[in-house]
Coordinates of C-alpha atoms in Angstrom, one line a residue:
M1 CA 312.6 73.2 107.2
T2 CA 308.7 73.1 106.4
S3 CA 306.9 75.6 108.2
I4 CA 303.8 74.7 110.4
D5 CA 301.4 76.9 108.2
E6 CA 302.7 75.1 105.0
L7 CA 301.8 71.7 106.6
F8 CA 298.5 72.9 107.3
Q9 CA 298.5 74.2 103.6
K10 CA 299.1 70.6 102.3
S11 CA 296.7 69.1 104.3
G12 CA 293.8 71.2 102.8
L13 CA 292.5 71.6 106.7
P14 CA 292.0 75.1 108.2
S15 CA 294.7 75.6 110.9
K16 CA 292.7 76.0 114.3
R17 CA 296.0 76.3 116.6
K18 CA 297.6 79.2 117.7
L19 CA 301.2 78.5 118.7
D20 CA 302.3 79.2 122.2
P21 CA 305.9 79.5 123.6
V22 CA 307.3 76.1 124.1
R23 CA 306.9 75.3 127.6
D24 CA 309.2 72.7 130.1
P25 CA 307.7 69.5 129.9
T26 CA 306.9 69.2 133.3
E27 CA 304.2 71.9 132.9
I28 CA 302.4 70.2 130.2
Y29 CA 299.7 68.6 132.1
K30 CA 299.5 71.0 135.1
S31 CA 298.6 74.0 132.7
A32 CA 295.0 72.4 133.7
K33 CA 293.0 75.9 133.8
F34 CA 291.7 76.7 130.2
S35 CA 289.1 79.4 129.4
S36 CA 286.5 79.2 126.7
S37 CA 288.4 82.0 125.0
S38 CA 291.7 80.2 125.2
S39 CA 293.8 80.1 121.9
S40 CA 295.8 77.2 123.1
A41 CA 292.8 74.7 123.0
N42 CA 293.9 73.3 119.8
R43 CA 292.0 70.4 118.2
H44 CA 293.4 67.0 116.5
A45 CA 291.5 64.6 115.2
R46 CA 290.7 61.4 117.0
I47 CA 293.3 59.0 116.8
D48 CA 292.6 55.7 115.6
D49 CA 294.4 53.4 113.7
Q50 CA 294.9 54.7 110.5
E51 CA 293.6 58.3 111.1
V52 CA 295.8 61.4 110.5
D53 CA 296.4 64.3 113.0
I54 CA 294.8 67.3 111.3
E55 CA 296.9 69.7 112.7
A56 CA 300.1 67.8 111.0
G57 CA 298.6 66.5 107.8
P58 CA 300.0 64.4 105.5
L59 CA 303.9 64.4 104.7
P60 CA 305.0 65.5 101.1
P61 CA 305.8 62.5 98.7
R62 CA 309.2 61.6 98.9
D63 CA 311.5 62.3 96.1
D64 CA 313.8 59.6 95.2
D65 CA 316.7 61.7 94.3
R66 CA 316.2 63.9 97.3
E67 CA 318.3 63.7 100.8
P68 CA 316.2 62.8 103.6
D69 CA 316.6 65.7 105.5
D70 CA 315.8 68.2 102.5
Y71 CA 312.1 68.6 103.8
G72 CA 309.8 67.4 106.5
P73 CA 310.6 67.0 110.2
T74 CA 313.9 65.5 111.3
L75 CA 313.6 61.7 112.3
P76 CA 314.3 60.3 115.8
P77 CA 318.2 59.6 116.1
D78 CA 319.1 56.1 115.2
E79 CA 318.5 53.8 117.6
D80 CA 322.2 53.5 118.0
E81 CA 322.6 56.8 118.8
P82 CA 324.1 57.0 122.4
G83 CA 321.5 58.2 125.2
D84 CA 318.4 56.8 123.4
D85 CA 316.5 53.8 124.3
E86 CA 315.1 51.1 121.3
E87 CA 312.2 53.5 120.3
G88 CA 314.2 56.7 120.4
R89 CA 311.9 58.1 123.0
F90 CA 314.0 60.3 125.3
F91 CA 316.6 61.2 123.0
G92 CA 319.1 61.2 126.0
G93 CA 317.2 63.6 128.1
G94 CA 316.4 62.7 131.6
I95 CA 317.3 58.9 132.3
T96 CA 320.4 56.9 133.1
R97 CA 321.4 53.9 131.4
T98 CA 320.5 51.6 134.1
E99 CA 316.9 53.3 133.9
R100 CA 316.8 52.6 130.5
E101 CA 317.9 48.9 130.8
I102 CA 315.2 48.4 133.4
L103 CA 312.4 50.0 130.9
D104 CA 314.0 48.0 128.1
Y105 CA 313.6 44.7 130.5
M106 CA 309.9 45.8 131.5
D107 CA 309.0 46.6 127.6
S108 CA 310.7 42.8 126.6
A109 CA 308.6 41.4 129.6
T110 CA 305.2 42.1 128.5
G111 CA 305.8 40.6 125.1
A112 CA 303.2 42.9 123.4
D113 CA 302.3 46.7 122.7
A114 CA 302.1 48.2 125.9
G115 CA 299.5 50.2 124.6
A116 CA 297.4 47.4 123.3
A117 CA 294.6 45.6 125.5
P118 CA 295.6 42.2 127.4
A119 CA 295.2 39.0 125.6
D120 CA 292.4 36.9 126.2
D121 CA 294.2 34.5 128.2
E122 CA 296.2 37.1 130.3
T123 CA 295.8 37.3 133.8
I124 CA 294.3 40.8 135.1
D125 CA 296.4 41.3 138.3
L126 CA 298.6 43.4 140.3
A127 CA 301.5 42.1 138.1
W128 CA 299.6 43.2 135.1
L129 CA 298.6 46.3 136.6
K130 CA 302.2 47.5 137.4
R131 CA 303.3 46.8 133.6
T132 CA 300.2 48.4 132.4
A133 CA 301.0 51.5 134.7
L134 CA 304.8 51.8 134.1
S135 CA 303.8 51.6 130.1
F136 CA 300.9 53.9 130.8
E137 CA 303.3 56.5 132.6
K138 CA 306.1 56.0 129.8
K139 CA 303.6 57.1 127.3
I140 CA 302.6 60.3 128.8
N141 CA 306.4 61.4 129.5
R142 CA 307.3 60.5 126.0
N143 CA 304.4 62.5 124.6
A144 CA 305.0 65.3 127.0
E145 CA 308.6 65.8 126.1
L146 CA 307.9 65.7 122.3
R147 CA 305.1 68.2 122.5
A148 CA 307.4 70.4 124.1
R149 CA 310.5 69.9 122.1
Y150 CA 308.8 70.1 118.5
E151 CA 305.6 72.1 119.5
A152 CA 305.6 73.6 116.1
E153 CA 306.2 70.8 114.3
P154 CA 303.3 68.2 114.7
A155 CA 304.2 65.7 112.9
R156 CA 307.2 64.9 115.1
F157 CA 304.8 64.2 117.9
I158 CA 302.0 62.6 116.3
D159 CA 303.1 58.8 116.6
S160 CA 303.8 59.3 120.7
E161 CA 299.9 60.8 120.4
A162 CA 298.6 57.8 118.8
D163 CA 300.4 55.5 121.6
L164 CA 299.0 57.6 124.0
D165 CA 295.3 57.4 123.0
A166 CA 295.9 53.6 122.9
A167 CA 297.2 53.4 126.3
I168 CA 294.0 55.3 128.0
K169 CA 291.6 53.4 125.9
A170 CA 293.3 50.1 127.2
L171 CA 292.6 51.2 130.8
S172 CA 288.5 50.8 130.1
I173 CA 289.3 46.8 131.1
L174 CA 289.8 47.9 134.6
S175 CA 286.3 48.7 135.1
E176 CA 285.9 44.9 135.1
H177 CA 288.3 44.5 137.6
P178 CA 287.8 47.1 140.5
A179 CA 289.5 45.1 142.9
L180 CA 292.6 47.0 141.4
Y181 CA 291.4 50.3 141.7
P182 CA 293.0 51.0 145.3
D183 CA 296.4 49.8 143.6
F184 CA 295.6 52.0 140.4
A185 CA 295.2 55.0 143.0
R186 CA 298.3 54.0 145.0
L187 CA 300.7 53.6 141.7
G188 CA 299.7 57.3 140.7
S189 CA 298.2 56.1 137.6
A190 CA 294.4 57.6 138.8
A191 CA 296.3 60.9 139.2
S192 CA 298.1 60.6 135.7
L193 CA 294.7 59.8 133.9
V194 CA 293.3 63.0 135.4
S195 CA 296.2 65.3 134.2
L196 CA 295.4 64.1 130.7
L197 CA 292.0 66.0 131.2
A198 CA 294.4 68.9 131.0
H199 CA 296.3 67.6 127.6
D200 CA 296.2 70.2 124.7
N201 CA 294.7 67.7 122.3
T202 CA 291.2 67.8 123.5
D203 CA 290.8 64.3 121.7
I204 CA 293.3 63.0 124.1
A205 CA 291.2 64.8 126.7
L206 CA 288.0 63.4 126.2
D207 CA 289.5 59.8 125.9
A208 CA 290.7 60.2 129.7
V209 CA 287.1 61.6 130.6
E210 CA 285.4 58.8 128.7
I211 CA 287.6 56.4 130.7
V212 CA 287.5 58.1 134.3
G213 CA 283.3 57.8 133.3
E214 CA 283.7 53.9 132.9
L215 CA 285.6 53.6 135.8
T216 CA 283.5 55.4 138.2
D217 CA 279.9 54.1 136.4
E218 CA 277.6 53.0 138.9
D219 CA 277.2 49.7 137.4
V220 CA 280.7 48.9 138.4
A221 CA 280.5 46.2 140.7
A222 CA 283.2 47.8 143.0
T223 CA 282.8 48.3 146.4
D224 CA 282.3 51.4 148.5
E225 CA 286.3 51.4 149.7
Q226 CA 287.2 50.4 146.2
W227 CA 285.2 53.1 144.4
G228 CA 286.2 55.6 147.1
A229 CA 289.9 54.8 146.7
L230 CA 289.7 55.6 143.3
V231 CA 287.8 58.8 143.5
D232 CA 289.5 60.2 146.2
A233 CA 292.7 60.1 144.0
M234 CA 291.0 61.6 141.1
L235 CA 289.8 64.2 143.2
E236 CA 293.0 65.1 144.8
A237 CA 294.4 65.4 141.6
D238 CA 291.9 68.2 140.9
M239 CA 289.5 66.3 138.9
L240 CA 286.6 68.8 139.1
G241 CA 288.7 72.0 138.3
L242 CA 290.0 70.1 135.2
L243 CA 286.6 69.0 134.1
V244 CA 285.2 72.5 134.7
S245 CA 288.3 73.7 132.1
N246 CA 287.1 71.2 129.5
L247 CA 283.7 72.3 130.0
G248 CA 284.6 75.7 129.4
R249 CA 287.1 75.0 126.1
L250 CA 284.9 72.6 124.6
D251 CA 282.6 73.9 121.6
E252 CA 279.2 72.1 121.1
G253 CA 278.7 72.9 117.6
Q254 CA 281.3 70.1 116.7
E255 CA 280.0 66.6 117.2
T256 CA 283.0 65.3 119.2
D257 CA 282.7 68.6 121.5
R258 CA 279.4 67.8 121.9
E259 CA 280.0 63.9 122.8
G260 CA 282.5 65.2 125.4
V261 CA 280.3 67.5 127.1
Y262 CA 277.7 64.9 127.7
L263 CA 280.6 62.4 129.1
A264 CA 282.1 65.0 131.4
L265 CA 278.3 65.3 132.7
G266 CA 278.1 61.7 133.0
V267 CA 281.2 61.8 135.4
L268 CA 279.5 64.4 137.5
E269 CA 276.4 62.1 137.8
N270 CA 278.6 59.4 138.7
L271 CA 280.6 61.4 141.1
C272 CA 276.9 62.7 142.8
S273 CA 276.2 59.4 144.3
K274 CA 278.2 60.2 147.4
K275 CA 276.8 63.2 149.2
E276 CA 280.2 64.7 150.3
I277 CA 281.2 64.5 146.8
A278 CA 278.1 66.2 145.7
E279 CA 278.5 68.7 147.9
A280 CA 282.1 69.3 147.2
I281 CA 281.0 69.7 143.5
G282 CA 278.4 72.3 144.7
E283 CA 281.5 74.4 146.1
Q284 CA 282.8 74.6 142.8
E285 CA 281.0 78.2 141.9
A286 CA 282.5 78.3 138.4
L287 CA 280.9 74.7 137.6
V288 CA 277.6 75.5 139.5
K289 CA 277.3 78.5 137.1
W290 CA 278.2 76.7 133.8
L291 CA 275.7 74.4 134.6
L292 CA 272.9 77.0 135.1
E293 CA 274.2 78.6 131.9
R294 CA 273.8 75.4 130.2
A295 CA 270.7 74.6 131.3
G296 CA 269.6 77.8 130.3
R297 CA 270.9 78.3 126.7
K298 CA 268.4 79.0 124.0
E299 CA 268.0 75.9 121.8
A300 CA 265.4 74.5 119.8
P301 CA 264.8 71.8 120.0
V302 CA 265.9 71.0 123.6
T303 CA 269.1 69.2 123.5
Q304 CA 270.3 65.9 125.7
N305 CA 273.1 68.2 126.9
K306 CA 271.1 70.8 127.9
Q307 CA 268.8 68.5 129.6
Y308 CA 271.5 66.7 131.2
A309 CA 272.4 70.0 132.9
A310 CA 269.1 70.4 134.2
E311 CA 269.2 66.8 135.5
I312 CA 272.8 67.5 137.2
L313 CA 271.4 70.4 139.1
A314 CA 268.7 68.3 140.4
I315 CA 270.7 65.6 141.6
L316 CA 273.1 68.3 143.6
V317 CA 270.1 69.7 145.5
Q318 CA 268.1 66.6 146.2
N319 CA 269.8 65.2 149.3
S320 CA 272.2 68.2 150.5
E321 CA 271.0 71.1 152.5
K322 CA 274.5 72.4 151.8
N323 CA 274.0 72.7 148.2
R324 CA 270.6 73.9 148.5
R325 CA 271.5 76.8 150.3
R326 CA 274.5 77.4 148.1
L327 CA 272.3 77.4 144.8
A328 CA 269.9 79.8 146.6
E329 CA 272.7 82.1 147.3
L330 CA 273.7 82.2 143.5
D331 CA 270.1 83.0 142.6
A332 CA 269.5 79.9 141.0
V333 CA 265.9 80.1 141.7
D334 CA 265.4 83.4 139.9
Q335 CA 267.0 81.8 137.0
M336 CA 265.0 78.5 136.9
L337 CA 261.8 79.9 137.5
Q338 CA 262.7 82.0 134.1
L339 CA 263.1 78.8 132.4
V340 CA 260.3 77.0 133.6
A341 CA 257.9 80.3 132.7
A342 CA 258.1 79.0 129.1
Y343 CA 255.4 76.4 130.0
R344 CA 253.0 78.4 131.6
K345 CA 250.6 77.5 128.8
R346 CA 252.9 75.6 126.5
D347 CA 253.4 72.1 126.9
P348 CA 256.8 70.3 125.8
E349 CA 256.8 67.4 123.9
K350 CA 255.6 64.3 125.8
G351 CA 258.2 61.8 126.2
G352 CA 260.9 63.9 124.8
D353 CA 264.1 65.6 126.0
E354 CA 262.3 68.8 126.6
E355 CA 259.7 67.0 128.9
E356 CA 262.3 65.5 131.1
Y357 CA 264.2 69.1 130.7
M358 CA 261.1 70.6 132.6
E359 CA 260.6 68.0 135.3
N360 CA 264.3 68.5 136.1
L361 CA 264.0 72.0 136.5
F362 CA 260.9 72.0 138.7
E363 CA 262.8 68.8 140.9
A364 CA 265.5 71.4 141.5
L365 CA 263.2 74.3 142.3
T366 CA 261.2 71.9 144.8
S367 CA 264.7 71.0 146.7
I368 CA 266.0 74.5 147.0
V369 CA 262.6 75.8 148.3
D370 CA 262.7 73.3 151.1
E371 CA 265.2 75.6 152.7
P372 CA 264.6 78.9 154.5
D373 CA 266.8 80.8 152.0
G374 CA 265.3 78.9 149.0
K375 CA 261.7 80.2 150.3
A376 CA 262.5 83.6 150.7
K377 CA 264.2 83.8 147.0
F378 CA 261.0 82.0 145.6
V379 CA 258.8 84.8 147.1
E380 CA 261.2 87.6 146.0
A381 CA 261.1 85.8 142.6
E382 CA 257.4 85.9 142.2
G383 CA 257.2 82.0 142.3
V384 CA 254.1 81.8 143.8
E385 CA 252.5 83.9 141.0
L386 CA 253.8 81.6 138.7
C387 CA 252.7 78.8 140.3
L388 CA 249.3 80.3 140.4
I389 CA 249.2 80.9 136.8
M390 CA 250.2 77.4 135.9
L391 CA 247.4 75.9 138.3
K392 CA 245.0 77.8 136.2
E393 CA 246.1 77.6 132.7
G394 CA 248.9 75.0 132.7
K395 CA 248.8 71.3 131.7
L396 CA 251.9 69.1 132.0
S397 CA 253.1 71.8 134.1
K398 CA 250.3 72.1 136.6
P399 CA 251.1 69.0 138.9
A400 CA 255.0 70.0 139.1
A401 CA 253.9 73.4 140.0
L402 CA 251.5 72.3 142.7
R403 CA 254.1 70.4 144.6
L404 CA 256.8 73.2 144.1
L405 CA 254.0 75.7 146.1
D406 CA 253.4 72.9 148.8
H407 CA 256.8 72.2 149.5
A408 CA 257.5 76.4 149.3
A409 CA 254.5 76.8 152.1
G410 CA 255.6 74.2 154.6
G411 CA 258.0 74.2 157.4
P412 CA 258.5 76.8 159.9
A413 CA 260.0 79.3 157.1
G414 CA 257.1 79.2 154.9
A415 CA 254.7 81.9 156.4
G416 CA 255.8 84.4 153.7
V417 CA 254.9 82.3 150.9
C418 CA 251.5 81.5 152.7
Q419 CA 251.0 85.4 153.0
K420 CA 252.1 85.8 149.4
L421 CA 250.0 83.0 148.3
V422 CA 246.6 84.8 150.0
E423 CA 247.6 87.9 148.8
A424 CA 248.2 86.7 145.1
G425 CA 244.5 85.5 145.2
G426 CA 245.8 81.6 145.4
L427 CA 242.9 80.6 148.0
K428 CA 240.0 81.0 144.9
T429 CA 242.7 78.8 142.8
T430 CA 243.5 76.3 145.2
F431 CA 240.2 75.6 146.9
T432 CA 238.1 75.5 143.3
M433 CA 241.0 72.8 142.4
F434 CA 240.3 71.1 145.6
M435 CA 236.5 70.7 144.8
K436 CA 237.3 68.8 141.9
K437 CA 238.3 65.4 141.4
H438 CA 242.0 64.8 141.7
D439 CA 244.6 61.6 141.9
N440 CA 245.7 61.1 145.2
Q441 CA 249.0 63.1 144.8
A442 CA 247.2 66.6 143.8
T443 CA 245.1 66.0 146.7
E444 CA 248.1 65.1 149.0
H445 CA 250.0 68.7 147.9
L446 CA 246.6 70.4 148.3
V447 CA 245.8 69.4 151.7
G448 CA 249.0 70.0 152.4
I449 CA 249.3 73.8 151.7
F450 CA 246.2 74.2 153.5
A451 CA 247.5 72.8 156.3
S452 CA 250.6 75.1 156.1
M453 CA 248.5 78.2 156.0
L454 CA 246.4 77.0 159.2
R455 CA 249.8 76.5 161.1
L456 CA 251.8 79.4 159.9
L457 CA 249.4 82.2 159.0
P458 CA 249.3 84.6 162.2
A459 CA 246.4 84.7 164.3
D460 CA 243.7 87.2 163.6
S461 CA 245.6 88.5 160.5
A462 CA 243.5 88.9 157.6
E463 CA 245.1 86.3 155.6
R464 CA 244.3 83.7 158.3
I465 CA 240.7 84.7 158.6
R466 CA 240.1 84.8 154.8
T467 CA 241.8 81.1 154.8
L468 CA 239.1 80.3 157.8
A469 CA 236.4 81.8 155.8
K470 CA 237.1 79.5 152.7
F471 CA 236.1 76.2 154.7
V472 CA 232.8 78.1 156.0
E473 CA 231.2 79.3 153.0
K474 CA 228.5 77.7 150.9
D475 CA 227.4 76.1 154.0
Y476 CA 230.7 74.3 154.6
E477 CA 230.9 72.6 151.5
K478 CA 235.0 72.0 151.7
T479 CA 234.6 71.1 155.0
E480 CA 232.4 68.4 154.1
K481 CA 234.6 67.3 151.0
L482 CA 237.6 67.3 153.7
V483 CA 235.5 64.4 155.9
K484 CA 234.5 62.6 152.6
L485 CA 238.1 62.3 151.9
R486 CA 239.0 61.4 155.3
R487 CA 236.4 58.5 154.9
D488 CA 237.8 57.2 151.8
Y489 CA 241.4 57.4 153.1
A490 CA 240.3 55.8 156.4
A491 CA 238.8 53.1 154.7
L492 CA 241.9 52.2 152.3
I493 CA 244.1 52.1 155.3
G494 CA 241.8 50.0 157.3
R495 CA 242.1 47.5 154.8
V496 CA 245.8 47.7 154.9
D497 CA 245.6 47.2 158.5
E498 CA 243.7 44.2 158.4
R499 CA 246.0 42.3 156.2
I500 CA 248.8 43.3 158.4
K501 CA 247.3 42.1 161.5
Q502 CA 246.7 38.8 159.5
E503 CA 250.3 38.6 159.0
K504 CA 251.3 39.2 162.5
E505 CA 249.3 36.4 163.8
N506 CA 252.0 33.9 162.4
M507 CA 255.2 35.7 163.4
D508 CA 257.4 36.2 166.4
A509 CA 258.3 39.4 168.1
E510 CA 261.8 39.4 165.9
E511 CA 259.9 38.7 162.6
I512 CA 257.4 41.4 163.4
E513 CA 260.3 44.2 164.2
A514 CA 261.9 43.3 161.0
M515 CA 258.6 43.9 158.7
A516 CA 257.8 46.9 160.6
D517 CA 259.2 49.3 158.0
E518 CA 257.7 47.2 155.0
W519 CA 254.2 47.7 156.9
F520 CA 254.5 51.5 157.4
S521 CA 255.3 51.5 153.4
R522 CA 252.1 49.9 152.6
R523 CA 250.4 52.3 155.1
L524 CA 252.1 55.3 153.5
D525 CA 251.3 53.7 149.7
A526 CA 247.3 53.4 151.2
G527 CA 247.5 57.2 151.8
L528 CA 248.5 57.3 155.3
F529 CA 250.1 60.8 155.1
C530 CA 246.8 62.3 153.4
L531 CA 244.6 60.9 156.0
Q532 CA 247.0 62.3 158.8
T533 CA 247.0 65.9 157.1
I534 CA 243.5 66.2 156.7
D535 CA 242.8 65.4 160.3
V536 CA 245.2 68.0 161.2
I537 CA 242.8 70.6 159.4
L538 CA 239.7 69.2 160.9
A539 CA 241.5 69.6 163.9
W540 CA 242.1 73.3 163.6
L541 CA 238.9 73.9 162.3
V542 CA 237.3 72.3 165.4
A543 CA 239.9 74.4 167.6
E544 CA 238.8 77.7 166.2
D545 CA 235.4 77.8 164.8
D546 CA 232.4 76.7 166.5
G547 CA 230.1 76.4 163.4
A548 CA 232.8 74.2 162.1
R549 CA 233.3 72.1 165.0
K550 CA 229.3 71.1 165.5
K551 CA 229.7 70.7 161.6
I552 CA 232.3 68.1 161.8
R553 CA 230.7 66.5 164.4
T554 CA 227.6 66.1 162.7
L555 CA 228.9 64.5 159.5
L556 CA 231.4 62.2 161.8
A557 CA 227.8 61.0 163.2
D558 CA 226.7 59.8 160.2
R559 CA 229.5 56.8 160.4
D560 CA 229.2 56.5 163.9
E561 CA 232.4 58.3 164.4
T562 CA 233.4 61.0 166.9
F563 CA 236.4 63.3 167.3
A564 CA 238.1 60.3 169.0
V565 CA 239.0 58.7 165.3
I566 CA 241.0 62.1 164.3
K567 CA 242.4 62.1 168.1
E568 CA 243.9 58.9 167.4
T569 CA 245.5 59.7 163.8
I570 CA 247.1 63.1 165.6
Q571 CA 248.4 61.0 168.4
E572 CA 249.9 58.2 166.0
Q573 CA 251.4 61.5 164.6
I574 CA 252.7 62.7 167.8
D575 CA 254.3 59.2 168.5
G576 CA 256.4 59.4 165.8
I577 CA 258.0 62.7 166.1
D578 CA 261.3 63.2 166.7
A579 CA 261.4 65.8 169.5
E580 CA 265.4 66.4 169.5
S581 CA 265.1 69.0 166.6
D582 CA 263.6 72.5 167.1
E583 CA 261.2 71.8 164.3
G584 CA 260.1 68.5 165.9
K585 CA 259.6 70.0 169.2
D586 CA 257.4 72.8 167.8
T587 CA 255.1 70.4 165.9
K588 CA 254.9 67.7 168.6
E589 CA 253.5 70.9 170.9
M590 CA 251.2 72.1 168.2
L591 CA 249.5 68.7 167.7
T592 CA 249.3 68.3 171.4
T593 CA 247.4 71.5 172.0
L594 CA 244.9 70.4 169.1
A595 CA 244.5 67.0 170.5
K596 CA 243.0 68.9 173.8
F597 CA 240.3 70.5 171.6
L598 CA 239.1 66.9 170.5
Q599 CA 237.8 65.9 173.4

């Protein structure tokens, strides 16, 4: 019998596979956990209609005067041999005659190759799904048994591999019929598809990943119930664990593996559309660590997969407090800050993968620092100092750094960030920026930082006194700038309010209620949040400094206005606060106290 090494030599291709002991066929698809150094992560060429397995290689030419059994793998038993079905697929191991007759009947009933796509005029319904599911399971079992029996002779199972490959691809049609998703899951086929992620042939595994991605894609017209039934079955089959295993064994130096990583990341993005699933992904420590490692891998230029890994991290933490805390625990803040530090002075290529990569890292950081643990890690990793450097020297990174600093300083737990900002010389940097002309977003973040410092810095502390002094210096020029900005935003919102008033005239109460959210959105777009924040700062200055109180009153009088306009805005904020949470109660109490100083 020709040895496996001789087969590889005759194929002219190097062997990448180290043989393992023959395993029981029932374990073939359950050995899901691979490591990046696993010697059993073998590779076959992608199997299309005419391609040849690179491990098996082509068979030697047949010599007419030689007996068939003198060389090459032994042929399957004849179809008439007892115990075999018409394709010789089971070799008498595991099914009864009755079961074989049922399978043969089902084969004849389909009237076509079981792995082929349905004919154009074939109805895609439950009956079709049952036939397809049965055929799919048969091909999985056949391939598993042949691989277990002839593991050292790849030529003996190459045909079954091709059949399985075709059967996997044929499932793509299901994405056009999501009504069948619950039945696909109920029949066990969703779990079987997921089990193929553990297939020794990584091309088969990646085909399964691709189909999972197609079935779970957001463009599929599935209802939440249909999509959920499919995904729940896949998750129950340990899809997340198998994805991690695949990511660990893929070599992105090979194009096919590189595409496979991209497909796996696409599946993760699909799953993150549901918060509870995104949080389940966040609990996979190995997966999160892989994402952090992949996002931090040194590459020039930044590749699509590196950018995609950063994007998945950003998606995980955007809407999940649990994931934010989880990444903070894993020191993701420190790792990401080191990655964005490369853009202190250097800009990524505009419009390319690297620019999107940088933005995704900042997006992830901005979400994480919204949590108290994230703020603490941010200070510990010198994130305040890095952001201040970017505000002075950065270009494309400057807006993102300003937004990150605003989020880090905000909230009840932001006091440490505010103190560090003053200690690191941030007052000069931020107030110098404030006096220049900026777009609405930059202005919003700057006044947000000032409001946080006035609210959170301890009374009579050196940091608070230095902050208040900035509004007083140079004849209250910063305070005057605040009042000017207030007028601009009030004018914009006034015009929006006038249009809303006109629209209300022809509406009944029910229509007015239905439009409430739309009108509020318009007011926000006009700068409502910025106006409210500015008025909170002005109220703090009125309450804390007699000179600032006199200056603000004088500036307002230039337009025949009084403190009443500021109080009105603050009262609107009080009315809109949900006082059930601790933070809501504290905010309401603070604003109510400030309003009293505006009498």
